[in-house]
PDB file of C-alpha atoms in Angstrom:
ATOM      1  CA  MET A   1      90.257 164.972  49.618  1.00 48.00           C
ATOM      2  CA  ASN A   2      92.174 165.009  52.904  1.00 45.00           C
ATOM      3  CA  MET A   3      95.195 167.273  53.452  1.00 45.00           C
ATOM      4  CA  ARG A   4      97.749 164.442  53.155  1.00 44.00           C
ATOM      5  CA  THR A   5      96.376 163.377  49.787  1.00 42.00           C
ATOM      6  CA  PHE A   6      96.198 167.013  48.758  1.00 43.00           C
ATOM      7  CA  ALA A   7      99.831 167.620  49.743  1.00 42.00           C
ATOM      8  CA  ALA A   8     100.949 164.443  47.962  1.00 40.00           C
ATOM      9  CA  VAL A   9      99.259 165.559  44.736  1.00 43.00           C
ATOM     10  CA  LEU A  10     100.982 168.953  44.944  1.00 42.00           C
ATOM     11  CA  LEU A  11     104.358 167.371  45.655  1.00 42.00           C
ATOM     12  CA  LEU A  12     103.974 165.146  42.604  1.00 40.00           C
ATOM     13  CA  ALA A  13     103.090 168.151  40.461  1.00 43.00           C
ATOM     14  CA  VAL A  14     106.251 169.941  41.584  1.00 40.00           C
ATOM     15  CA  ALA A  15     108.452 166.866  41.219  1.00 39.00           C
ATOM     16  CA  ALA A  16     107.231 166.345  37.649  1.00 40.00           C
ATOM     17  CA  CYS A  17     108.679 169.696  36.585  1.00 40.00           C
ATOM     18  CA  GLY A  18     112.175 169.787  35.129  1.00 39.00           C
ATOM     19  CA  GLY A  19     114.352 172.127  33.127  1.00 37.00           C
ATOM     20  CA  ASP A  20     115.793 175.543  33.750  1.00 37.00           C
ATOM     21  CA  SER A  21     114.764 179.095  33.056  1.00 36.00           C
ATOM     22  CA  THR A  22     117.128 181.844  32.034  1.00 35.00           C
ATOM     23  CA  GLY A  23     115.107 184.718  33.459  1.00 40.00           C
ATOM     24  CA  PRO A  24     112.266 185.815  35.710  1.00 43.00           C
ATOM     25  CA  SER A  25     109.617 184.471  33.338  1.00 45.00           C
ATOM     26  CA  GLY A  26     109.463 182.107  30.421  1.00 48.00           C
ATOM     27  CA  ALA A  27     107.727 179.191  28.784  1.00 59.00           C
ATOM     28  CA  ASN A  28     108.739 176.059  30.633  1.00 85.00           C
ATOM     29  CA  GLY A  29     106.441 173.105  30.590  1.00 93.00           C
ATOM     30  CA  ASP A  30     103.148 173.511  28.752  1.00 95.00           C
ATOM     31  CA  PHE A  31     102.611 177.277  29.102  1.00 96.00           C
ATOM     32  CA  GLU A  32     104.298 180.514  30.187  1.00 96.00           C
ATOM     33  CA  VAL A  33     104.307 181.646  33.812  1.00 97.00           C
ATOM     34  CA  THR A  34     105.306 185.210  34.657  1.00 97.00           C
ATOM     35  CA  VAL A  35     106.621 186.341  38.017  1.00 98.00           C
ATOM     36  CA  GLY A  36     106.448 189.884  39.390  1.00 97.00           C
ATOM     37  CA  SER A  37     109.183 191.521  41.447  1.00 97.00           C
ATOM     38  CA  GLY A  38     109.827 191.563  45.172  1.00 97.00           C
ATOM     39  CA  THR A  39     109.517 189.035  47.975  1.00 98.00           C
ATOM     40  CA  LYS A  40     105.725 188.758  47.549  1.00 98.00           C
ATOM     41  CA  PRO A  41     105.565 188.498  43.758  1.00 98.00           C
ATOM     42  CA  VAL A  42     102.493 188.098  41.594  1.00 98.00           C
ATOM     43  CA  TYR A  43     102.337 184.866  39.552  1.00 98.00           C
ATOM     44  CA  ALA A  44     100.365 185.008  36.304  1.00 98.00           C
ATOM     45  CA  TRP A  45      99.471 182.640  33.454  1.00 97.00           C
ATOM     46  CA  ASN A  46      97.055 182.333  30.538  1.00 96.00           C
ATOM     47  CA  GLY A  47      94.827 179.512  29.389  1.00 95.00           C
ATOM     48  CA  GLY A  48      92.362 179.087  32.215  1.00 95.00           C
ATOM     49  CA  THR A  49      92.012 178.542  35.917  1.00 96.00           C
ATOM     50  CA  ALA A  50      94.365 176.380  37.939  1.00 97.00           C
ATOM     51  CA  PHE A  51      94.236 173.488  40.378  1.00 96.00           C
ATOM     52  CA  SER A  52      97.451 174.448  42.165  1.00 97.00           C
ATOM     53  CA  VAL A  53     100.234 176.993  42.523  1.00 98.00           C
ATOM     54  CA  SER A  54     103.369 175.895  44.350  1.00 98.00           C
ATOM     55  CA  VAL A  55     106.747 177.450  45.082  1.00 98.00           C
ATOM     56  CA  VAL A  56     109.920 175.580  46.040  1.00 98.00           C
ATOM     57  CA  ARG A  57     113.520 176.561  46.660  1.00 98.00           C
ATOM     58  CA  ILE A  58     115.738 175.268  43.843  1.00 97.00           C
ATOM     59  CA  THR A  59     118.076 173.788  46.470  1.00 97.00           C
ATOM     60  CA  ALA A  60     115.192 171.794  48.054  1.00 97.00           C
ATOM     61  CA  PRO A  61     112.748 171.010  45.224  1.00 95.00           C
ATOM     62  CA  GLY A  62     110.860 168.384  47.229  1.00 95.00           C
ATOM     63  CA  THR A  63     109.660 170.875  49.849  1.00 96.00           C
ATOM     64  CA  ILE A  64     106.916 173.347  48.955  1.00 97.00           C
ATOM     65  CA  VAL A  65     107.601 176.639  50.762  1.00 98.00           C
ATOM     66  CA  TRP A  66     104.304 178.219  49.729  1.00 98.00           C
ATOM     67  CA  GLY A  67     101.396 176.879  47.778  1.00 98.00           C
ATOM     68  CA  ILE A  68      97.666 176.895  47.246  1.00 98.00           C
ATOM     69  CA  ALA A  69      95.260 174.407  45.723  1.00 97.00           C
ATOM     70  CA  ASN A  70      91.593 174.129  44.921  1.00 96.00           C
ATOM     71  CA  THR A  71      89.876 170.826  44.106  1.00 93.00           C
ATOM     72  CA  ALA A  72      87.284 172.720  42.032  1.00 95.00           C
ATOM     73  CA  MET A  73      90.236 173.883  39.885  1.00 94.00           C
ATOM     74  CA  SER A  74      89.112 177.486  40.133  1.00 95.00           C
ATOM     75  CA  ILE A  75      92.268 179.454  41.015  1.00 97.00           C
ATOM     76  CA  ALA A  76      92.244 182.486  38.733  1.00 96.00           C
ATOM     77  CA  SER A  77      95.350 184.247  37.458  1.00 97.00           C
ATOM     78  CA  PRO A  78      97.047 186.304  38.857  1.00 97.00           C
ATOM     79  CA  VAL A  79      97.920 185.082  42.363  1.00 97.00           C
ATOM     80  CA  THR A  80      99.956 187.037  44.922  1.00 97.00           C
ATOM     81  CA  HIS A  81     102.537 185.043  46.885  1.00 98.00           C
ATOM     82  CA  GLY A  82     101.430 184.443  50.475  1.00 97.00           C
ATOM     83  CA  THR A  83      97.749 185.131  49.731  1.00 95.00           C
ATOM     84  CA  VAL A  84      94.963 182.570  49.855  1.00 95.00           C
ATOM     85  CA  SER A  85      91.708 183.718  48.282  1.00 90.00           C
ATOM     86  CA  GLY A  86      88.727 182.274  46.479  1.00 87.00           C
ATOM     87  CA  SER A  87      86.075 179.845  47.613  1.00 89.00           C
ATOM     88  CA  GLY A  88      87.516 176.409  48.343  1.00 92.00           C
ATOM     89  CA  THR A  89      91.149 177.496  47.966  1.00 94.00           C
ATOM     90  CA  VAL A  90      93.433 176.296  50.753  1.00 96.00           C
ATOM     91  CA  ALA A  91      97.077 176.847  51.638  1.00 95.00           C
ATOM     92  CA  SER A  92      98.960 173.636  50.951  1.00 93.00           C
ATOM     93  CA  ALA A  93     102.135 175.071  52.463  1.00 95.00           C
ATOM     94  CA  ASN A  94     103.015 178.328  54.191  1.00 96.00           C
ATOM     95  CA  VAL A  95     106.647 177.904  55.266  1.00 96.00           C
ATOM     96  CA  GLU A  96     107.705 181.135  53.513  1.00 97.00           C
ATOM     97  CA  PRO A  97     104.750 183.542  53.221  1.00 97.00           C
ATOM     98  CA  THR A  98     107.406 186.085  52.260  1.00 97.00           C
ATOM     99  CA  LEU A  99     110.278 184.900  50.059  1.00 98.00           C
ATOM    100  CA  THR A 100     113.947 185.486  50.862  1.00 98.00           C
ATOM    101  CA  ALA A 101     115.737 187.987  48.620  1.00 98.00           C
ATOM    102  CA  GLY A 102     118.651 186.458  46.715  1.00 98.00           C
ATOM    103  CA  VAL A 103     117.375 182.861  46.941  1.00 98.00           C
ATOM    104  CA  ARG A 104     116.461 181.017  43.727  1.00 98.00           C
ATOM    105  CA  TYR A 105     112.891 179.608  43.564  1.00 98.00           C
ATOM    106  CA  ARG A 106     110.675 177.728  41.105  1.00 98.00           C
ATOM    107  CA  VAL A 107     106.945 178.374  40.796  1.00 98.00           C
ATOM    108  CA  SER A 108     104.802 175.642  39.225  1.00 98.00           C
ATOM    109  CA  ILE A 109     101.187 176.027  38.183  1.00 98.00           C
ATOM    110  CA  THR A 110      98.889 173.187  37.189  1.00 97.00           C
ATOM    111  CA  ARG A 111      95.876 174.380  35.245  1.00 97.00           C
ATOM    112  CA  GLN A 112      92.392 172.915  35.093  1.00 94.00           C
ATOM    113  CA  ASP A 113      93.324 171.182  31.799  1.00 95.00           C
ATOM    114  CA  GLN A 114      96.104 169.330  33.725  1.00 94.00           C
ATOM    115  CA  LYS A 115      98.867 171.178  31.872  1.00 97.00           C
ATOM    116  CA  THR A 116     101.745 172.483  33.979  1.00 97.00           C
ATOM    117  CA  GLY A 117     103.896 175.567  33.512  1.00 97.00           C
ATOM    118  CA  PHE A 118     106.817 176.674  35.644  1.00 97.00           C
ATOM    119  CA  THR A 119     109.655 179.138  35.830  1.00 97.00           C
ATOM    120  CA  GLU A 120     112.621 179.856  38.073  1.00 97.00           C
ATOM    121  CA  PHE A 121     113.242 183.263  39.590  1.00 97.00           C
ATOM    122  CA  THR A 122     115.185 185.129  42.264  1.00 98.00           C
ATOM    123  CA  PRO A 123     113.427 187.866  44.263  1.00 97.00           C
TER     124      PRO A 123
END
């Protein structure tokens, strides 16, 4: 899969997410995603490995500010923001390797079973 196709798939995954969260973690979408504190938080989920993790600013939901993906769908929980690790995992976006304090973000995770969970948070 080339990078443009890869980026398009991630953008569609983010665009498919809707709804709001009332706190730093919660069950939105198909499963719960938790977010650690700080400007390089840890994102965690249950239920298996993931295809992608993407973070957008709430004010610009069509632009991924940081994300990773793996076509083998082998991204294990937890993942630290700004870090790319694991065989075959690539950065799909790296605009904000460190988040901005006080800005509202949404993290979306698409698991191997094609289910997506997301939550909004402010570092």
